Short mmCIF file of C-alpha atoms in Angstrom, two decimals:
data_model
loop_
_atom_site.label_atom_id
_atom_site.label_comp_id
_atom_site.label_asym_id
_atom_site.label_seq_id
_atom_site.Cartn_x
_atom_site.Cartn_y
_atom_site.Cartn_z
CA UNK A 166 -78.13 -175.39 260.77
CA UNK A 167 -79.93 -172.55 259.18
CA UNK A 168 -78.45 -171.01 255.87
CA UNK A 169 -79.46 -169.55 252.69
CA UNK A 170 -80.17 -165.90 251.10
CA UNK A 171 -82.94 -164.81 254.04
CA UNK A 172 -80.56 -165.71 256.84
CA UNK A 173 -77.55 -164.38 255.28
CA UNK A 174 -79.38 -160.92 255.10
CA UNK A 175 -81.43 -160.78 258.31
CA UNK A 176 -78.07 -161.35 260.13
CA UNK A 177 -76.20 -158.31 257.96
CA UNK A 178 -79.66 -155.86 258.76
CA UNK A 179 -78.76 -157.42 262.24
CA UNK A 180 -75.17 -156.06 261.96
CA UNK A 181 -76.71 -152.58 260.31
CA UNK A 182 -78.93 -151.62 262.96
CA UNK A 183 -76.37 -152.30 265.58
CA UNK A 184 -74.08 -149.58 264.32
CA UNK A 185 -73.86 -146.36 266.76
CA UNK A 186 -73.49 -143.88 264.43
CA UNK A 187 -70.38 -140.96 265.11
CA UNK A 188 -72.97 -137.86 263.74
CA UNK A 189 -76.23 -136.86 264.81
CA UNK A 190 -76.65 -139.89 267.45
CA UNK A 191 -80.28 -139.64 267.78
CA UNK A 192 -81.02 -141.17 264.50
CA UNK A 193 -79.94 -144.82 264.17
CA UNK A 194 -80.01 -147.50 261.44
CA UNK A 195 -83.06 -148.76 261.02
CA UNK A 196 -84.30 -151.76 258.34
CA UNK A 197 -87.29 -150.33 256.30
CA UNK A 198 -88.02 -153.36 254.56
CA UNK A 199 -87.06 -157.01 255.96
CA UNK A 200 -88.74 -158.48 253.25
CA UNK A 201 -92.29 -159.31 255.48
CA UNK A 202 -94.90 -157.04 253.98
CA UNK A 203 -95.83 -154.31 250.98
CA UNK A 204 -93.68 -151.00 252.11
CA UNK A 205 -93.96 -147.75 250.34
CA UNK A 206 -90.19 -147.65 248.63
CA UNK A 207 -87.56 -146.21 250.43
CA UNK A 208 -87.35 -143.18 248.27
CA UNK A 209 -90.53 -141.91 249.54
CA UNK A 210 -89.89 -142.01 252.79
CA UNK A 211 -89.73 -138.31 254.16
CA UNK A 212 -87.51 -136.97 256.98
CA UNK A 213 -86.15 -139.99 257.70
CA UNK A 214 -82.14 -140.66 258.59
CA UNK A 215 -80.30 -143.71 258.42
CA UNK A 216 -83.56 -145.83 257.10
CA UNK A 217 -82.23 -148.35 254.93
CA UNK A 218 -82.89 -152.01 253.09
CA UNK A 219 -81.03 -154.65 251.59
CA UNK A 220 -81.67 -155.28 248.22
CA UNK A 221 -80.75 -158.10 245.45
CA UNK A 222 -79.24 -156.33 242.18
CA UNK A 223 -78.80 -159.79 240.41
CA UNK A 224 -79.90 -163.30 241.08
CA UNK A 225 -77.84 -165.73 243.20
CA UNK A 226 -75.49 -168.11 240.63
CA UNK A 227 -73.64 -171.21 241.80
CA UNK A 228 -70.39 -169.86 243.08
CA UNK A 229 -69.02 -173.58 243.15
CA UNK A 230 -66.32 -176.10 241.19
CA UNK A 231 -68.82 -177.61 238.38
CA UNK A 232 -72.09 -176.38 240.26
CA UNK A 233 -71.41 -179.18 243.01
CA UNK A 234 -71.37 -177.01 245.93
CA UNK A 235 -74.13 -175.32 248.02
CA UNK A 236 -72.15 -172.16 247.70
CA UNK A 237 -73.55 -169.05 246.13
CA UNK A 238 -72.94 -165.86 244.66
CA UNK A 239 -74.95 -162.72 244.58
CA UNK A 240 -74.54 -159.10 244.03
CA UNK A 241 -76.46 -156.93 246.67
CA UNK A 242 -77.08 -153.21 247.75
CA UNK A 243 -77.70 -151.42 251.48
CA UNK A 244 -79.34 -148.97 250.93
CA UNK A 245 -79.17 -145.78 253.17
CA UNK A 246 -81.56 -142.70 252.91
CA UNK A 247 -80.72 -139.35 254.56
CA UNK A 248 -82.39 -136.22 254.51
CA UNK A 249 -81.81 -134.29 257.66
CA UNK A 250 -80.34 -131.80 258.24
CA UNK A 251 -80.60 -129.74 255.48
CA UNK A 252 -76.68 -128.45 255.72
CA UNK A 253 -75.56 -130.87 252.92
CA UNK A 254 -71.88 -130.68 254.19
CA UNK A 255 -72.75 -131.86 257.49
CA UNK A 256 -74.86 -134.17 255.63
CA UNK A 257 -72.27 -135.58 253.30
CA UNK A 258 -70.06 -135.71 255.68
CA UNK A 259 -72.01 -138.06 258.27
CA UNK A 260 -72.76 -139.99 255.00
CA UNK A 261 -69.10 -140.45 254.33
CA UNK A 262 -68.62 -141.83 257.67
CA UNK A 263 -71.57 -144.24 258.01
CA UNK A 264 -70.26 -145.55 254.85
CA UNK A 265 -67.30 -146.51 256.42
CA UNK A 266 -69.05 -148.11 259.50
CA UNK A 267 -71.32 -149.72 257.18
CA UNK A 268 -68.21 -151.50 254.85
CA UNK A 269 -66.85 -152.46 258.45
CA UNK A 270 -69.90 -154.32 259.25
CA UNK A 271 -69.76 -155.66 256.25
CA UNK A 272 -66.61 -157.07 255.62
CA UNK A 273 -67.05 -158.96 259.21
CA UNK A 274 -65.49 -161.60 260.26
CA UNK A 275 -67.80 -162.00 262.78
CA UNK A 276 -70.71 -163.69 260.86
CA UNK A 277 -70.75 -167.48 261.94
CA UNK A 278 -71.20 -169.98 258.66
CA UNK A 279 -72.96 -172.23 260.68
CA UNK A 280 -76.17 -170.40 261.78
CA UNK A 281 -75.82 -167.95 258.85
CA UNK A 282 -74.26 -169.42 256.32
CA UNK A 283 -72.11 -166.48 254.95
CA UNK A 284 -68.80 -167.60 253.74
CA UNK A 285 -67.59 -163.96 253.04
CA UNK A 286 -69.19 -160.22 252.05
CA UNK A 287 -67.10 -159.01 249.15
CA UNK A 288 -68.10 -154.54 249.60
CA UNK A 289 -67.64 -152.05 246.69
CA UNK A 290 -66.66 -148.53 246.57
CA UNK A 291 -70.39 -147.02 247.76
CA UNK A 292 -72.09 -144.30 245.81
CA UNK A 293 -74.71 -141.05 246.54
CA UNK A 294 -77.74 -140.48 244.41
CA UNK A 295 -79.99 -137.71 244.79
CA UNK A 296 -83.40 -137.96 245.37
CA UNK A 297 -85.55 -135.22 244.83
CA UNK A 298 -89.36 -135.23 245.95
CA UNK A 299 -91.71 -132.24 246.66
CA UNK A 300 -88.51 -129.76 245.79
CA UNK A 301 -86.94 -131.77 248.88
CA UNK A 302 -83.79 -133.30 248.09
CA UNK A 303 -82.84 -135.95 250.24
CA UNK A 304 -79.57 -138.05 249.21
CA UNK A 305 -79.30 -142.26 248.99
CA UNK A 306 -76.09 -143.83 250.51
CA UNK A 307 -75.67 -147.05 248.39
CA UNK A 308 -73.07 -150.00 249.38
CA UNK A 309 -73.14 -152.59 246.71
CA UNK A 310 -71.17 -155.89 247.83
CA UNK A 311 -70.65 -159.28 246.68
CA UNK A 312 -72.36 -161.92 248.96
CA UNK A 313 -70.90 -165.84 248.98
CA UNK A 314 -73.26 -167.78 251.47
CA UNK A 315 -74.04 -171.30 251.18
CA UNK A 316 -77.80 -172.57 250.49
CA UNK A 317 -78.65 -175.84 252.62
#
């Protein structure tokens, strides 16, 4: 049995990458940073659709009945960067529906607790940011969720 934070993420970036996209089919999900090496952040990666990571926004916390459970809670983010095609209606609108593929995934149930050790993905309403570099602006797609997994 194999649990804890890396396996509970590898196996959502798992889920991720396996989604077939509705718009603009030629550019699928792909992880930009598993957590295995130094990576140039997300943000500065140019033309580049549907790249995305999984990030930590706080610090796992004991998620248990008077910390005596392996169960954890932690608040994390996918991350999604887009900046083709330059039509930003098309654009927002391929956004808005690779958010909604992406909260599917998400939300699961097909995660096993045994070999990953999720016990349920809690996702929150997702967000757009602009990102502006070179007089470029490309757009980040960001689905925060809740994360209860248990640490063996």
């Amino acid at each position: 049995m194999s649990q804890g934070i890396f396996k509970a993420l590898e196996y959502l970036e798992n889920q991720i990458e396996s989604i077939t996209p509705k718009s603009d089919i030629s550019h699928t999900f792909v992880c930009h940073n598993r957590a295995n090496g130094m990576l140039p952040p997300l943000e500065q990666r140019r033309s580049s659709n549907r790249y995305f990571e999984l990030e930590l926004e706080t610090l796992p916390e004991d998620d248990g009945a008077a910390g005596l459970s392996g169960r954890r809670r932690a608040l994390c983010v996918c991350r999604v960067r887009y900046d083709i095609p330059n039509d930003l209606a098309y654009r927002q609108r391929m956004m808005a529906e690779d958010a909604e593929f992406i909260l599917t995934k998400l939300k699961g149930p097909d995660y096993s607790l045994s070999t990953t050790g999720i016990v349920s993905v809690i996702p929150k309403q997702p967000l757009l940011d602009p990102v502006e570099i070179d007089n470029n602006i490309a757009h980040i797609l960001s689905v925060p969720f809740t994360l209860l997994y248990l640490e063996a």
